[in-house]
PDB file of C-alpha atoms and ligand atoms in Angstrom:
ATOM      1  CA  UNK A   1     -47.957  24.471 -46.198  1.00  0.00           C
ATOM      2  CA  UNK A   2     -49.446  27.296 -48.272  1.00  0.00           C
ATOM      3  CA  UNK A   3     -47.509  26.168 -51.353  1.00  0.00           C
ATOM      4  CA  UNK A   4     -48.206  22.472 -50.832  1.00  0.00           C
ATOM      5  CA  UNK A   5     -51.957  22.862 -50.307  1.00  0.00           C
ATOM      6  CA  UNK A   6     -52.242  24.858 -53.533  1.00  0.00           C
ATOM      7  CA  UNK A   7     -50.273  22.458 -55.737  1.00  0.00           C
ATOM      8  CA  UNK A   8     -52.566  21.182 -58.528  1.00  0.00           C
ATOM      9  CA  UNK A   9     -51.512  17.616 -57.587  1.00  0.00           C
ATOM     10  CA  UNK A  10     -52.628  18.143 -53.981  1.00  0.00           C
ATOM     11  CA  UNK A  11     -55.966  19.645 -55.020  1.00  0.00           C
ATOM     12  CA  UNK A  12     -56.549  16.888 -57.595  1.00  0.00           C
ATOM     13  CA  UNK A  13     -55.512  13.903 -55.456  1.00  0.00           C
ATOM     14  CA  UNK A  14     -56.511  15.022 -51.978  1.00  0.00           C
ATOM     15  CA  UNK A  15     -58.782  18.054 -52.168  1.00  0.00           C
ATOM     16  CA  UNK A  16     -59.012  21.822 -52.044  1.00  0.00           C
ATOM     17  CA  UNK A  17     -58.654  22.921 -48.438  1.00  0.00           C
ATOM     18  CA  UNK A  18     -59.400  26.557 -49.368  1.00  0.00           C
ATOM     19  CA  UNK A  19     -56.095  27.748 -47.919  1.00  0.00           C
ATOM     20  CA  UNK A  20     -55.053  30.843 -49.907  1.00  0.00           C
ATOM     21  CA  UNK A  21     -53.077  33.084 -47.535  1.00  0.00           C
ATOM     22  CA  UNK A  22     -50.392  32.699 -44.867  1.00  0.00           C
ATOM     23  CA  UNK A  23     -53.089  33.405 -42.265  1.00  0.00           C
ATOM     24  CA  UNK A  24     -55.251  30.595 -43.743  1.00  0.00           C
ATOM     25  CA  UNK A  25     -52.248  28.250 -43.580  1.00  0.00           C
ATOM     26  CA  UNK A  26     -51.546  29.164 -39.949  1.00  0.00           C
ATOM     27  CA  UNK A  27     -55.180  28.459 -39.096  1.00  0.00           C
ATOM     28  CA  UNK A  28     -55.068  25.172 -40.997  1.00  0.00           C
ATOM     29  CA  UNK A  29     -51.966  24.050 -39.084  1.00  0.00           C
ATOM     30  CA  UNK A  30     -53.476  25.051 -35.733  1.00  0.00           C
ATOM     31  CA  UNK A  31     -56.877  23.459 -36.328  1.00  0.00           C
ATOM     32  CA  UNK A  32     -55.463  20.417 -38.151  1.00  0.00           C
ATOM     33  CA  UNK A  33     -52.070  18.908 -37.216  1.00  0.00           C
ATOM     34  CA  UNK A  34     -51.561  20.819 -33.939  1.00  0.00           C
ATOM     35  CA  UNK A  35     -55.065  19.991 -32.691  1.00  0.00           C
ATOM     36  CA  UNK A  36     -54.470  16.348 -33.629  1.00  0.00           C
ATOM     37  CA  UNK A  37     -51.164  16.218 -31.663  1.00  0.00           C
ATOM     38  CA  UNK A  38     -53.042  17.654 -28.696  1.00  0.00           C
ATOM     39  CA  UNK A  39     -56.004  15.292 -28.935  1.00  0.00           C
ATOM     40  CA  UNK A  40     -54.439  12.029 -30.115  1.00  0.00           C
ATOM     41  CA  UNK A  41     -50.677  12.373 -29.644  1.00  0.00           C
ATOM     42  CA  UNK A  42     -50.098  12.089 -33.396  1.00  0.00           C
ATOM     43  CA  UNK A  43     -50.937  13.922 -36.610  1.00  0.00           C
ATOM     44  CA  UNK A  44     -49.458  15.083 -39.893  1.00  0.00           C
ATOM     45  CA  UNK A  45     -45.793  16.070 -39.589  1.00  0.00           C
ATOM     46  CA  UNK A  46     -43.626  18.333 -41.695  1.00  0.00           C
ATOM     47  CA  UNK A  47     -41.052  16.377 -43.705  1.00  0.00           C
ATOM     48  CA  UNK A  48     -37.764  18.216 -44.159  1.00  0.00           C
ATOM     49  CA  UNK A  49     -34.430  17.462 -45.769  1.00  0.00           C
ATOM     50  CA  UNK A  50     -31.784  16.618 -43.188  1.00  0.00           C
ATOM     51  CA  UNK A  51     -28.893  18.778 -44.447  1.00  0.00           C
ATOM     52  CA  UNK A  52     -30.831  21.980 -45.134  1.00  0.00           C
ATOM     53  CA  UNK A  53     -33.993  21.549 -43.009  1.00  0.00           C
ATOM     54  CA  UNK A  54     -35.908  22.611 -46.151  1.00  0.00           C
ATOM     55  CA  UNK A  55     -39.605  21.656 -45.853  1.00  0.00           C
ATOM     56  CA  UNK A  56     -40.611  19.313 -48.706  1.00  0.00           C
ATOM     57  CA  UNK A  57     -43.951  17.852 -47.680  1.00  0.00           C
ATOM     58  CA  UNK A  58     -46.127  16.307 -45.003  1.00  0.00           C
ATOM     59  CA  UNK A  59     -46.599  12.767 -43.742  1.00  0.00           C
ATOM     60  CA  UNK A  60     -48.344  11.369 -40.698  1.00  0.00           C
ATOM     61  CA  UNK A  61     -51.308   9.736 -39.028  1.00  0.00           C
ATOM     62  CA  UNK A  62     -54.859  11.042 -39.256  1.00  0.00           C
ATOM     63  CA  UNK A  63     -57.957  10.108 -37.246  1.00  0.00           C
ATOM     64  CA  UNK A  64     -61.066  11.014 -39.230  1.00  0.00           C
ATOM     65  CA  UNK A  65     -64.630  10.905 -37.944  1.00  0.00           C
ATOM     66  CA  UNK A  66     -65.615   9.120 -41.168  1.00  0.00           C
ATOM     67  CA  UNK A  67     -63.307   6.120 -40.633  1.00  0.00           C
ATOM     68  CA  UNK A  68     -63.051   3.756 -37.644  1.00  0.00           C
ATOM     69  CA  UNK A  69     -59.313   3.162 -38.228  1.00  0.00           C
ATOM     70  CA  UNK A  70     -56.429   5.611 -38.186  1.00  0.00           C
ATOM     71  CA  UNK A  71     -55.023   6.326 -41.649  1.00  0.00           C
ATOM     72  CA  UNK A  72     -51.671   7.374 -43.046  1.00  0.00           C
ATOM     73  CA  UNK A  73     -51.399  10.433 -45.291  1.00  0.00           C
ATOM     74  CA  UNK A  74     -48.588  12.029 -47.298  1.00  0.00           C
ATOM     75  CA  UNK A  75     -48.006  14.743 -49.884  1.00  0.00           C
ATOM     76  CA  UNK A  76     -44.836  16.308 -51.274  1.00  0.00           C
ATOM     77  CA  UNK A  77     -43.887  19.297 -53.384  1.00  0.00           C
ATOM     78  CA  UNK A  78     -43.573  18.032 -56.990  1.00  0.00           C
ATOM     79  CA  UNK A  79     -39.894  18.924 -57.356  1.00  0.00           C
ATOM     80  CA  UNK A  80     -39.121  16.398 -54.615  1.00  0.00           C
ATOM     81  CA  UNK A  81     -41.076  13.481 -56.109  1.00  0.00           C
ATOM     82  CA  UNK A  82     -39.461  10.196 -57.155  1.00  0.00           C
ATOM     83  CA  UNK A  83     -36.559  10.509 -54.729  1.00  0.00           C
ATOM     84  CA  UNK A  84     -37.866   7.969 -52.232  1.00  0.00           C
ATOM     85  CA  UNK A  85     -39.007  10.579 -49.706  1.00  0.00           C
ATOM     86  CA  UNK A  86     -42.628   9.364 -49.540  1.00  0.00           C
ATOM     87  CA  UNK A  87     -41.508   5.804 -48.867  1.00  0.00           C
ATOM     88  CA  UNK A  88     -38.853   6.871 -46.339  1.00  0.00           C
ATOM     89  CA  UNK A  89     -41.135   9.129 -44.317  1.00  0.00           C
ATOM     90  CA  UNK A  90     -44.195   6.865 -44.540  1.00  0.00           C
ATOM     91  CA  UNK A  91     -42.075   3.908 -43.345  1.00  0.00           C
ATOM     92  CA  UNK A  92     -41.114   5.925 -40.263  1.00  0.00           C
ATOM     93  CA  UNK A  93     -44.750   6.902 -39.647  1.00  0.00           C
ATOM     94  CA  UNK A  94     -45.898   3.282 -40.060  1.00  0.00           C
ATOM     95  CA  UNK A  95     -43.277   2.250 -37.475  1.00  0.00           C
ATOM     96  CA  UNK A  96     -44.434   5.040 -35.140  1.00  0.00           C
ATOM     97  CA  UNK A  97     -48.024   3.777 -35.480  1.00  0.00           C
ATOM     98  CA  UNK A  98     -46.947   0.315 -34.402  1.00  0.00           C
ATOM     99  CA  UNK A  99     -44.302   1.061 -31.798  1.00  0.00           C
ATOM    100  CA  UNK A 100     -45.362   4.346 -30.186  1.00  0.00           C
ATOM    101  CA  UNK A 101     -49.115   4.543 -30.773  1.00  0.00           C
ATOM    102  CA  UNK A 102     -49.544   0.779 -30.339  1.00  0.00           C
ATOM    103  CA  UNK A 103     -51.785   0.252 -33.381  1.00  0.00           C
ATOM    104  CA  UNK A 104     -52.255  -3.195 -34.862  1.00  0.00           C
ATOM    105  CA  UNK A 105     -53.908  -1.929 -38.023  1.00  0.00           C
ATOM    106  CA  UNK A 106     -53.432   1.101 -40.237  1.00  0.00           C
ATOM    107  CA  UNK A 107     -55.469   2.139 -43.295  1.00  0.00           C
ATOM    108  CA  UNK A 108     -55.062   4.571 -46.194  1.00  0.00           C
ATOM    109  CA  UNK A 109     -57.543   6.098 -48.602  1.00  0.00           C
ATOM    110  CA  UNK A 110     -56.501   6.960 -52.116  1.00  0.00           C
ATOM    111  CA  UNK A 111     -57.940   8.136 -55.405  1.00  0.00           C
ATOM    112  CA  UNK A 112     -58.062   5.033 -57.668  1.00  0.00           C
ATOM    113  CA  UNK A 113     -56.035   6.822 -60.373  1.00  0.00           C
ATOM    114  CA  UNK A 114     -53.250   7.880 -58.004  1.00  0.00           C
ATOM    115  CA  UNK A 115     -50.704   5.268 -59.118  1.00  0.00           C
ATOM    116  CA  UNK A 116     -47.795   6.883 -57.252  1.00  0.00           C
ATOM    117  CA  UNK A 117     -49.562   6.807 -53.899  1.00  0.00           C
ATOM    118  CA  UNK A 118     -50.787   3.237 -54.466  1.00  0.00           C
ATOM    119  CA  UNK A 119     -47.226   2.145 -55.260  1.00  0.00           C
ATOM    120  CA  UNK A 120     -45.951   3.751 -52.048  1.00  0.00           C
ATOM    121  CA  UNK A 121     -48.684   1.987 -50.025  1.00  0.00           C
ATOM    122  CA  UNK A 122     -47.975  -1.409 -51.600  1.00  0.00           C
ATOM    123  CA  UNK A 123     -44.258  -1.035 -50.872  1.00  0.00           C
ATOM    124  CA  UNK A 124     -45.202  -0.332 -47.239  1.00  0.00           C
ATOM    125  CA  UNK A 125     -47.221  -3.554 -46.979  1.00  0.00           C
ATOM    126  CA  UNK A 126     -50.742  -2.198 -47.562  1.00  0.00           C
ATOM    127  CA  UNK A 127     -53.252  -4.168 -49.648  1.00  0.00           C
ATOM    128  CA  UNK A 128     -56.477  -3.043 -51.338  1.00  0.00           C
ATOM    129  CA  UNK A 129     -59.596  -3.913 -49.321  1.00  0.00           C
ATOM    130  CA  UNK A 130     -62.636  -2.110 -50.760  1.00  0.00           C
ATOM    131  CA  UNK A 131     -64.043   1.066 -52.245  1.00  0.00           C
ATOM    132  CA  UNK A 132     -65.335   3.717 -49.825  1.00  0.00           C
ATOM    133  CA  UNK A 133     -67.029   7.089 -50.050  1.00  0.00           C
ATOM    134  CA  UNK A 134     -66.267   9.521 -47.251  1.00  0.00           C
ATOM    135  CA  UNK A 135     -68.870  12.060 -46.114  1.00  0.00           C
ATOM    136  CA  UNK A 136     -69.530  14.688 -48.746  1.00  0.00           C
ATOM    137  CA  UNK A 137     -66.863  13.455 -51.188  1.00  0.00           C
ATOM    138  CA  UNK A 138     -68.018  13.157 -54.795  1.00  0.00           C
ATOM    139  CA  UNK A 139     -66.058  10.060 -55.727  1.00  0.00           C
ATOM    140  CA  UNK A 140     -65.306   6.605 -54.420  1.00  0.00           C
ATOM    141  CA  UNK A 141     -61.840   6.080 -53.006  1.00  0.00           C
ATOM    142  CA  UNK A 142     -59.774   2.940 -52.574  1.00  0.00           C
ATOM    143  CA  UNK A 143     -59.316   1.818 -48.971  1.00  0.00           C
ATOM    144  CA  UNK A 144     -56.028   0.032 -48.290  1.00  0.00           C
ATOM    145  CA  UNK A 145     -55.258  -1.784 -45.042  1.00  0.00           C
ATOM    146  CA  UNK A 146     -52.057  -2.897 -43.345  1.00  0.00           C
ATOM    147  CA  UNK A 147     -51.663  -5.498 -40.604  1.00  0.00           C
ATOM    148  CA  UNK A 148     -48.872  -3.907 -38.582  1.00  0.00           C
ATOM    149  CA  UNK A 149     -47.909  -7.167 -36.915  1.00  0.00           C
ATOM    150  CA  UNK A 150     -46.791  -8.430 -40.336  1.00  0.00           C
ATOM    151  CA  UNK A 151     -45.499  -5.345 -42.211  1.00  0.00           C
ATOM    152  CA  UNK A 152     -41.769  -4.695 -41.898  1.00  0.00           C
TER     153      UNK A 152
HETATM  154  C1  LIG B   1     -47.801  10.124 -54.294  1.00  0.00           C
HETATM  155  C2  LIG B   1     -46.528  10.804 -53.800  1.00  0.00           C
HETATM  156  C3  LIG B   1     -46.665  11.011 -52.305  1.00  0.00           C
HETATM  157  C4  LIG B   1     -45.317   9.893 -54.113  1.00  0.00           C
HETATM  158  O1  LIG B   1     -44.176  10.476 -53.523  1.00  0.00           O
HETATM  159  P1  LIG B   1     -42.670  10.160 -53.991  1.00  0.00           P
HETATM  160  O2  LIG B   1     -41.770  10.792 -53.002  1.00  0.00           O
HETATM  161  O3  LIG B   1     -42.534  10.488 -55.427  1.00  0.00           O
HETATM  162  O4  LIG B   1     -42.625   8.558 -53.833  1.00  0.00           O
HETATM  163  P2  LIG B   1     -41.282   7.701 -53.685  1.00  0.00           P
HETATM  164  O5  LIG B   1     -40.171   8.405 -54.423  1.00  0.00           O
HETATM  165  O6  LIG B   1     -41.064   7.361 -52.254  1.00  0.00           O
HETATM  166  O7  LIG B   1     -41.652   6.409 -54.527  1.00  0.00           O
HETATM  167  C5  LIG B   1     -42.048   5.188 -53.921  1.00  0.00           C
HETATM  168  C6  LIG B   1     -42.402   4.211 -55.031  1.00  0.00           C
HETATM  169  O8  LIG B   1     -43.530   4.680 -55.782  1.00  0.00           O
HETATM  170  C7  LIG B   1     -43.201   4.774 -57.160  1.00  0.00           C
HETATM  171  N1  LIG B   1     -43.892   5.927 -57.728  1.00  0.00           N
HETATM  172  C8  LIG B   1     -43.847   7.214 -57.293  1.00  0.00           C
HETATM  173  N2  LIG B   1     -44.630   7.989 -58.075  1.00  0.00           N
HETATM  174  C9  LIG B   1     -45.179   7.166 -59.005  1.00  0.00           C
HETATM  175  C10 LIG B   1     -46.097   7.346 -60.082  1.00  0.00           C
HETATM  176  N3  LIG B   1     -46.613   8.552 -60.352  1.00  0.00           N
HETATM  177  N4  LIG B   1     -46.462   6.267 -60.806  1.00  0.00           N
HETATM  178  C11 LIG B   1     -45.989   5.023 -60.530  1.00  0.00           C
HETATM  179  N5  LIG B   1     -45.115   4.773 -59.512  1.00  0.00           N
HETATM  180  C12 LIG B   1     -44.720   5.831 -58.774  1.00  0.00           C
HETATM  181  C13 LIG B   1     -41.699   4.940 -57.181  1.00  0.00           C
HETATM  182  O9  LIG B   1     -41.144   4.536 -58.425  1.00  0.00           O
HETATM  183  C14 LIG B   1     -41.283   4.039 -56.048  1.00  0.00           C
HETATM  184  O10 LIG B   1     -41.353   2.696 -56.441  1.00  0.00           O
HETATM  185  P3  LIG B   1     -40.016   1.832 -56.743  1.00  0.00           P
HETATM  186  O11 LIG B   1     -39.183   1.916 -55.503  1.00  0.00           O
HETATM  187  O12 LIG B   1     -40.551   0.486 -57.047  1.00  0.00           O
HETATM  188  O13 LIG B   1     -39.374   2.534 -57.909  1.00  0.00           O
HETATM  189  C15 LIG B   1     -46.299  12.171 -54.508  1.00  0.00           C
HETATM  190  O14 LIG B   1     -46.416  11.979 -55.890  1.00  0.00           O
HETATM  191  C16 LIG B   1     -47.266  13.252 -54.075  1.00  0.00           C
HETATM  192  O15 LIG B   1     -47.007  14.000 -53.124  1.00  0.00           O
HETATM  193  N6  LIG B   1     -48.403  13.420 -54.800  1.00  0.00           N
HETATM  194  C17 LIG B   1     -49.380  14.468 -54.496  1.00  0.00           C
HETATM  195  C18 LIG B   1     -50.126  14.227 -53.195  1.00  0.00           C
HETATM  196  C19 LIG B   1     -50.708  12.848 -53.124  1.00  0.00           C
HETATM  197  O16 LIG B   1     -51.240  12.311 -54.094  1.00  0.00           O
HETATM  198  N7  LIG B   1     -50.664  12.261 -51.912  1.00  0.00           N
HETATM  199  C20 LIG B   1     -51.226  10.951 -51.638  1.00  0.00           C
HETATM  200  C21 LIG B   1     -52.655  11.044 -51.308  1.00  0.00           C
HETATM  201  S1  LIG B   1     -53.341   9.431 -50.910  1.00  0.00           S
END
């Protein structure tokens, strides 16, 4: 998590979470994903390779105060990009949202220049809906939506 959150691609596309030490990362995991599991029954998950159990990224569902709908998020270490891992893990999370959480709709927010993320979302069945600005963010983001009764 410490490595991932400090990747230039993560900071550029998602944001700087200010996590600089192992202790910061532990706090981030406790206050973020673990608190979300506790409160909602879902959250961001670690994605690992099956043979080695090596951690390569995160993917999961997020409930933000700033959005009425639950959104999907993902980020991977750059050396594991373009191997289909974002699509594979996000497909599983989309199916979890529908089958276990019982959602009928899922959204995603993405920087308009993040072509890779937009491609992953479109492959998953998401379509662009509108521009949004969340809380204190400096720029507008694209909001994508997915009707889970249709996406396969
Ligand atoms: C965006 C990101 C998650 C993509 O992960 P990935 O594992 O490389 O994606 P996949 O290999 O599953 O690719 C899925 C599709 O997207 C396409 N794609 C991936 N990166 C792309 C890029 N930079 N530009 C255009 N298409 C791209 C792939 O070609 C593939 O499409 P195809 O099957 O038609 O060839 C990854 O680049 C990342 O972690 N970026 C930093 C964090 C981030 O931006 N997260 C998203 C925040 S909304």
